[in-house]
Structure formats: C-alpha cells, structure tokens
Amino acid sequence: MLRNAESTLRHGRHGTLGDMGLIPPRWYLMLVMPSCVGMLLLVFGLGWMISRVRRGDGWARIKPAAAVSCAGTVLLYAASTPMVATLLSGSLERMTPYLRPEDAPQADAIVVPGGGQSAHVSSDGSIHLQGGRGTDRLDVGIRAFKAGKAPLLVMGGGSFGVTGGDIVSEYMKAQAIAAGVDAEAILTCGEAKYTTDEAASIAQLMQPLKVKRILLCTSATHMPRARGVYEHLGFDVVPIPCDFDTRGRDET
C-alpha cells in the first residue's frame, strides 16, 4: 500500500481543488448551502440597494433591499457559528438512538461505510494512512462481528485522495484482520464517491449471499441518510450509530 502511494507521489500530483473541498463534487449542492444562500442574499440586497440609491429613491423604497442584505448577513454569520452546527448535528443524531453493538439483534451482515479516513504526506514523500473518524465506525463493526451478530463484515469504498493507492475498503480490511477478524468473513466494496453508489455496489456484492437484514455502522449524523439509502435498496436496516458530534441531552 505504502509503496503504491509513494510511487504516485513521486510521479504525479495526488489531488485537485475539487478533491480538497473547494468545489463540492456535486457543485449544484452549493446553491442550498446556508453559507452560499447567505452570500447570495447579501450580494443581491447590496446590488438592489445601490440601484435604488442611484435612482434617487427614498429610504422607504430602499428599506426592502436593506432587509434582504441584512438577512443574508445574519444567515451567513449564523451558519458559521459552532452553536448552529451543534444544533443541526444534534437534530440528526437524535433521529437514531444509541445502540451497543453487543445488544444488536442477529443479522445477515454488518456494513461499515467508508469515510473519515485520511492520508498524511511527509516531507520525504512517504504517505501515512490514518483511520481518522472512520476508526469509530470500524471499531463498532468489529465489536458487532466479534459478538457474533452476523457472519459477514462488509467494508465500504472510498479513496485516500492518492491516485493509484489502495482504496479505503482494503485499508479497513487490513485493520479488521489485525483485530482478529477472519479474512474469509470480510467483503470489500470497490471505489466509491457517494453513499448512494457505495450502497449500490455493496448491495450487488451481497446479492448472491441473499442478505436481507444488515447492521449498519456509521456516524450518527450520517445515519439518517445512509439508512434511507439502504432501505430504499430493500434491506432491513438495524442502525448502530457512532462517532457522535454532540453530547446529546447534556449539550450546552
């Protein structure tokens, strides 16, 4: 894994502006991002105000434009605060109650979506793979497997952002084997960019095995969307949320 990644770093770049998050992969989602909506309102309001002032309109006719601009400013500020981020995260996390892996019901497979992993490139060109926030998902999946909740552990896809390097599922598989999981009990998904295409690949992977009920191990904020995707594909989903961003009811 490291040799492949190091070779890539020596022979070419391993990321683009889009990969680094400047532009969302699905760019049109920017139109509904609070920060983008706030900026659009602010710019629109300022332009409207300037046009009114140039026409010599009085305050009564300028006031609506000023209100739009102020609304954009407030939205832009609010969307940038930890308080709003915590409230939004908490609203998602409360949709799925916490469940210990050892208390989960029996299932046909345990699914661990990719995501949260990262790669650090040292000054000498060597690359170091890190589990990051995805470690929590994997740990929960391994705990469920060791508790005998399902005979199969399925790893999601993803990329470390290094062209030609091993995909996330292979990294997670290696971590699971190191933790004592039998390699024969692990299935790995191919490359994936989104939850939707990852789920479709995993569904195709499990189809010959007649998997119906799955234990889904993913971040609490990601769980509502991920659960919906897998249920849409026809699976009976038992969610095991992890990697909580908030302290729940004790959040202040």
Short mmCIF file of C-alpha atoms in Angstrom, two decimals:
data_model
loop_
_atom_site.label_atom_id
_atom_site.label_comp_id
_atom_site.label_asym_id
_atom_site.label_seq_id
_atom_site.Cartn_x
_atom_site.Cartn_y
_atom_site.Cartn_z
CA MET A 1 0.00 0.00 0.00
CA LEU A 2 2.69 2.46 1.02
CA ARG A 3 4.86 1.61 -1.99
CA ASN A 4 1.98 2.28 -4.40
CA ALA A 5 1.17 5.59 -2.73
CA GLU A 6 4.80 6.70 -2.61
CA SER A 7 5.21 5.86 -6.31
CA THR A 8 2.19 8.01 -7.09
CA LEU A 9 3.61 10.92 -5.12
CA ARG A 10 6.91 10.68 -6.95
CA HIS A 11 5.34 10.57 -10.40
CA GLY A 12 2.39 12.91 -10.15
CA ARG A 13 0.07 15.05 -8.12
CA HIS A 14 -2.45 13.33 -5.88
CA GLY A 15 -5.26 15.84 -5.60
CA THR A 16 -7.21 18.64 -7.25
CA LEU A 17 -9.07 21.69 -5.96
CA GLY A 18 -12.27 19.69 -6.16
CA ASP A 19 -10.71 16.83 -4.17
CA MET A 20 -9.64 19.25 -1.45
CA GLY A 21 -13.16 20.56 -0.96
CA LEU A 22 -13.07 23.98 -2.66
CA ILE A 23 -15.80 22.84 -5.00
CA PRO A 24 -18.31 20.16 -3.88
CA PRO A 25 -18.30 17.06 -6.11
CA ARG A 26 -21.96 17.76 -6.78
CA TRP A 27 -21.47 21.50 -7.37
CA TYR A 28 -25.18 22.26 -7.56
CA LEU A 29 -25.46 21.47 -3.85
CA MET A 30 -23.67 24.78 -3.25
CA LEU A 31 -26.94 26.50 -4.13
CA VAL A 32 -28.61 25.17 -0.98
CA MET A 33 -25.65 25.53 1.38
CA PRO A 34 -26.52 28.11 4.11
CA SER A 35 -23.26 29.97 3.50
CA CYS A 36 -23.94 30.23 -0.23
CA VAL A 37 -27.57 31.29 0.27
CA GLY A 38 -26.42 33.92 2.77
CA MET A 39 -23.84 35.33 0.36
CA LEU A 40 -26.35 35.40 -2.49
CA LEU A 41 -28.87 37.29 -0.37
CA LEU A 42 -26.17 39.71 0.79
CA VAL A 43 -24.91 40.42 -2.74
CA PHE A 44 -28.42 40.65 -4.18
CA GLY A 45 -29.51 43.02 -1.40
CA LEU A 46 -26.47 45.26 -1.85
CA GLY A 47 -26.97 45.41 -5.61
CA TRP A 48 -30.63 46.23 -5.14
CA MET A 49 -29.78 48.98 -2.65
CA ILE A 50 -27.18 50.52 -4.97
CA SER A 51 -29.62 50.59 -7.87
CA ARG A 52 -32.25 52.28 -5.68
CA VAL A 53 -29.79 54.88 -4.42
CA ARG A 54 -28.67 55.70 -7.96
CA ARG A 55 -32.28 56.24 -8.94
CA GLY A 56 -32.65 58.68 -6.07
CA ASP A 57 -35.27 56.61 -4.23
CA GLY A 58 -36.08 57.42 -0.62
CA TRP A 59 -35.49 55.22 2.40
CA ALA A 60 -38.96 53.69 2.16
CA ARG A 61 -38.07 52.12 -1.20
CA ILE A 62 -34.52 51.20 -0.15
CA LYS A 63 -35.62 49.52 3.08
CA PRO A 64 -36.70 46.16 1.47
CA ALA A 65 -33.30 45.81 -0.22
CA ALA A 66 -31.55 46.60 3.04
CA ALA A 67 -33.66 43.94 4.78
CA VAL A 68 -32.62 41.32 2.21
CA SER A 69 -28.97 42.25 2.66
CA CYS A 70 -29.27 42.11 6.46
CA ALA A 71 -30.99 38.72 6.25
CA GLY A 72 -28.10 37.40 4.18
CA THR A 73 -25.58 38.75 6.69
CA VAL A 74 -27.38 37.15 9.63
CA LEU A 75 -27.69 33.80 7.82
CA LEU A 76 -24.03 33.87 6.79
CA TYR A 77 -22.94 34.59 10.36
CA ALA A 78 -25.28 32.03 11.94
CA ALA A 79 -24.16 29.29 9.56
CA SER A 80 -20.56 29.95 10.64
CA THR A 81 -21.13 29.54 14.39
CA PRO A 82 -20.45 26.38 16.43
CA MET A 83 -23.83 26.77 18.11
CA VAL A 84 -25.79 26.34 14.87
CA ALA A 85 -23.52 23.50 13.76
CA THR A 86 -24.14 21.74 17.08
CA LEU A 87 -27.90 22.22 16.86
CA LEU A 88 -28.01 20.81 13.34
CA SER A 89 -25.76 17.87 14.24
CA GLY A 90 -27.83 17.16 17.33
CA SER A 91 -31.06 17.14 15.35
CA LEU A 92 -29.63 14.41 13.10
CA GLU A 93 -28.13 12.39 15.93
CA ARG A 94 -31.40 12.32 17.89
CA MET A 95 -33.07 10.54 14.97
CA THR A 96 -31.19 7.32 15.81
CA PRO A 97 -30.91 6.15 19.45
CA TYR A 98 -27.57 4.81 20.60
CA LEU A 99 -27.25 1.01 20.47
CA ARG A 100 -24.39 -1.05 21.87
CA PRO A 101 -23.11 -3.49 19.22
CA GLU A 102 -23.38 -6.29 21.76
CA ASP A 103 -27.11 -5.55 22.20
CA ALA A 104 -27.93 -5.55 18.48
CA PRO A 105 -30.17 -8.28 17.04
CA GLN A 106 -28.89 -11.01 14.75
CA ALA A 107 -28.40 -10.05 11.12
CA ASP A 108 -27.06 -11.43 7.85
CA ALA A 109 -24.23 -8.91 7.52
CA ILE A 110 -22.53 -5.95 9.17
CA VAL A 111 -21.96 -2.99 6.85
CA VAL A 112 -19.31 -0.36 7.60
CA PRO A 113 -19.42 2.54 5.09
CA GLY A 114 -16.15 4.19 4.15
CA GLY A 115 -15.42 7.77 5.11
CA GLY A 116 -13.41 9.73 7.65
CA GLN A 117 -10.05 8.18 6.74
CA SER A 118 -7.15 10.33 5.60
CA ALA A 119 -3.56 10.21 4.40
CA HIS A 120 -0.68 12.36 5.62
CA VAL A 121 2.20 13.03 3.24
CA SER A 122 5.57 13.61 4.90
CA SER A 123 8.24 15.91 3.53
CA ASP A 124 10.24 12.89 2.33
CA GLY A 125 7.34 11.80 0.12
CA SER A 126 6.21 8.89 2.29
CA ILE A 127 2.50 8.56 2.95
CA HIS A 128 0.89 7.53 6.22
CA LEU A 129 -2.67 6.23 6.19
CA GLN A 130 -4.90 7.14 9.12
CA GLY A 131 -8.27 5.83 10.25
CA GLY A 132 -9.44 9.25 11.45
CA ARG A 133 -13.11 9.48 12.35
CA GLY A 134 -13.76 6.36 10.32
CA THR A 135 -12.00 4.36 13.03
CA ASP A 136 -15.09 4.59 15.24
CA ARG A 137 -17.28 3.06 12.53
CA LEU A 138 -14.85 0.22 12.01
CA ASP A 139 -14.43 -0.44 15.73
CA VAL A 140 -18.19 -0.71 16.19
CA GLY A 141 -18.47 -3.05 13.22
CA ILE A 142 -15.69 -5.26 14.57
CA ARG A 143 -17.34 -5.32 18.01
CA ALA A 144 -20.62 -6.44 16.46
CA PHE A 145 -18.84 -9.14 14.47
CA LYS A 146 -16.93 -10.45 17.49
CA ALA A 147 -20.20 -10.50 19.43
CA GLY A 148 -21.48 -12.96 16.83
CA LYS A 149 -24.19 -10.66 15.49
CA ALA A 150 -23.55 -11.56 11.83
CA PRO A 151 -21.26 -13.93 9.89
CA LEU A 152 -20.18 -11.28 7.39
CA LEU A 153 -18.36 -7.94 7.69
CA VAL A 154 -18.68 -5.70 4.63
CA MET A 155 -16.37 -2.71 4.08
CA GLY A 156 -17.43 0.35 2.11
CA GLY A 157 -15.30 2.08 -0.50
CA GLY A 158 -13.72 5.48 -0.77
CA SER A 159 -10.34 6.99 -1.56
CA PHE A 160 -7.42 8.41 0.38
CA GLY A 161 -7.01 11.00 -2.37
CA VAL A 162 -3.89 9.33 -3.72
CA THR A 163 -4.24 8.17 -7.32
CA GLY A 164 -3.13 4.58 -7.66
CA GLY A 165 -3.09 3.91 -3.91
CA ASP A 166 -5.15 1.25 -2.18
CA ILE A 167 -8.80 2.10 -1.61
CA VAL A 168 -10.29 2.63 1.82
CA SER A 169 -12.02 -0.77 1.94
CA GLU A 170 -8.69 -2.58 1.64
CA TYR A 171 -7.25 -0.46 4.43
CA MET A 172 -10.23 -1.24 6.67
CA LYS A 173 -9.99 -4.92 5.81
CA ALA A 174 -6.35 -4.96 6.91
CA GLN A 175 -7.31 -3.24 10.17
CA ALA A 176 -10.10 -5.76 10.80
CA ILE A 177 -7.79 -8.72 10.16
CA ALA A 178 -5.24 -7.22 12.56
CA ALA A 179 -8.04 -7.04 15.13
CA GLY A 180 -8.72 -10.74 14.78
CA VAL A 181 -11.46 -10.94 12.14
CA ASP A 182 -11.14 -13.88 9.73
CA ALA A 183 -10.29 -12.62 6.24
CA GLU A 184 -12.78 -15.10 4.76
CA ALA A 185 -15.60 -13.29 6.58
CA ILE A 186 -14.80 -9.88 5.03
CA LEU A 187 -16.16 -8.44 1.80
CA THR A 188 -14.79 -5.22 0.31
CA CYS A 189 -16.51 -2.71 -1.91
CA GLY A 190 -14.75 -1.11 -4.87
CA GLU A 191 -14.13 2.60 -5.39
CA ALA A 192 -17.00 4.90 -4.38
CA LYS A 193 -17.60 8.65 -4.16
CA TYR A 194 -21.03 8.90 -2.58
CA THR A 195 -23.18 6.98 -0.13
CA THR A 196 -25.55 6.09 -2.96
CA ASP A 197 -23.05 4.48 -5.33
CA GLU A 198 -21.27 2.81 -2.42
CA ALA A 199 -24.55 1.27 -1.23
CA ALA A 200 -25.39 0.10 -4.75
CA SER A 201 -22.01 -1.63 -5.03
CA ILE A 202 -22.40 -3.25 -1.61
CA ALA A 203 -25.92 -4.40 -2.48
CA GLN A 204 -24.62 -6.04 -5.65
CA LEU A 205 -21.81 -7.62 -3.65
CA MET A 206 -24.22 -9.15 -1.13
CA GLN A 207 -26.94 -10.18 -3.59
CA PRO A 208 -25.58 -13.72 -4.24
CA LEU A 209 -25.46 -14.27 -0.46
CA LYS A 210 -29.19 -13.49 0.00
CA VAL A 211 -28.51 -10.83 2.61
CA LYS A 212 -31.71 -9.24 3.93
CA ARG A 213 -31.03 -7.76 7.35
CA ILE A 214 -27.91 -5.65 7.93
CA LEU A 215 -26.35 -3.93 10.90
CA LEU A 216 -25.32 -0.50 9.60
CA CYS A 217 -22.38 1.05 11.48
CA THR A 218 -21.79 4.68 10.60
CA SER A 219 -21.55 8.16 12.11
CA ALA A 220 -24.67 9.35 13.92
CA THR A 221 -25.00 12.42 11.70
CA HIS A 222 -24.65 10.27 8.59
CA MET A 223 -27.02 7.54 9.76
CA PRO A 224 -30.41 9.02 8.69
CA ARG A 225 -29.27 9.44 5.09
CA ALA A 226 -27.34 6.16 4.93
CA ARG A 227 -30.20 4.22 6.47
CA GLY A 228 -32.63 5.66 3.95
CA VAL A 229 -30.39 4.67 1.06
CA TYR A 230 -30.06 1.05 2.20
CA GLU A 231 -33.75 0.73 3.00
CA HIS A 232 -34.54 2.05 -0.47
CA LEU A 233 -32.43 -0.81 -1.82
CA GLY A 234 -34.65 -3.28 0.03
CA PHE A 235 -32.58 -4.07 3.13
CA ASP A 236 -33.94 -4.40 6.66
CA VAL A 237 -31.60 -1.98 8.42
CA VAL A 238 -30.66 -2.06 12.11
CA PRO A 239 -28.71 1.17 12.76
CA ILE A 240 -25.73 1.21 15.13
CA PRO A 241 -24.74 4.89 15.26
CA CYS A 242 -21.31 6.00 16.44
CA ASP A 243 -18.90 8.92 16.19
CA PHE A 244 -21.33 11.36 17.85
CA ASP A 245 -20.53 15.05 17.35
CA THR A 246 -22.55 16.27 20.32
CA ARG A 247 -23.01 15.31 23.96
CA GLY A 248 -26.70 14.64 23.41
CA ARG A 249 -29.06 15.97 26.06
CA ASP A 250 -26.12 17.31 28.08
CA GLU A 251 -25.02 19.56 25.22
CA THR A 252 -24.86 23.18 26.38
#
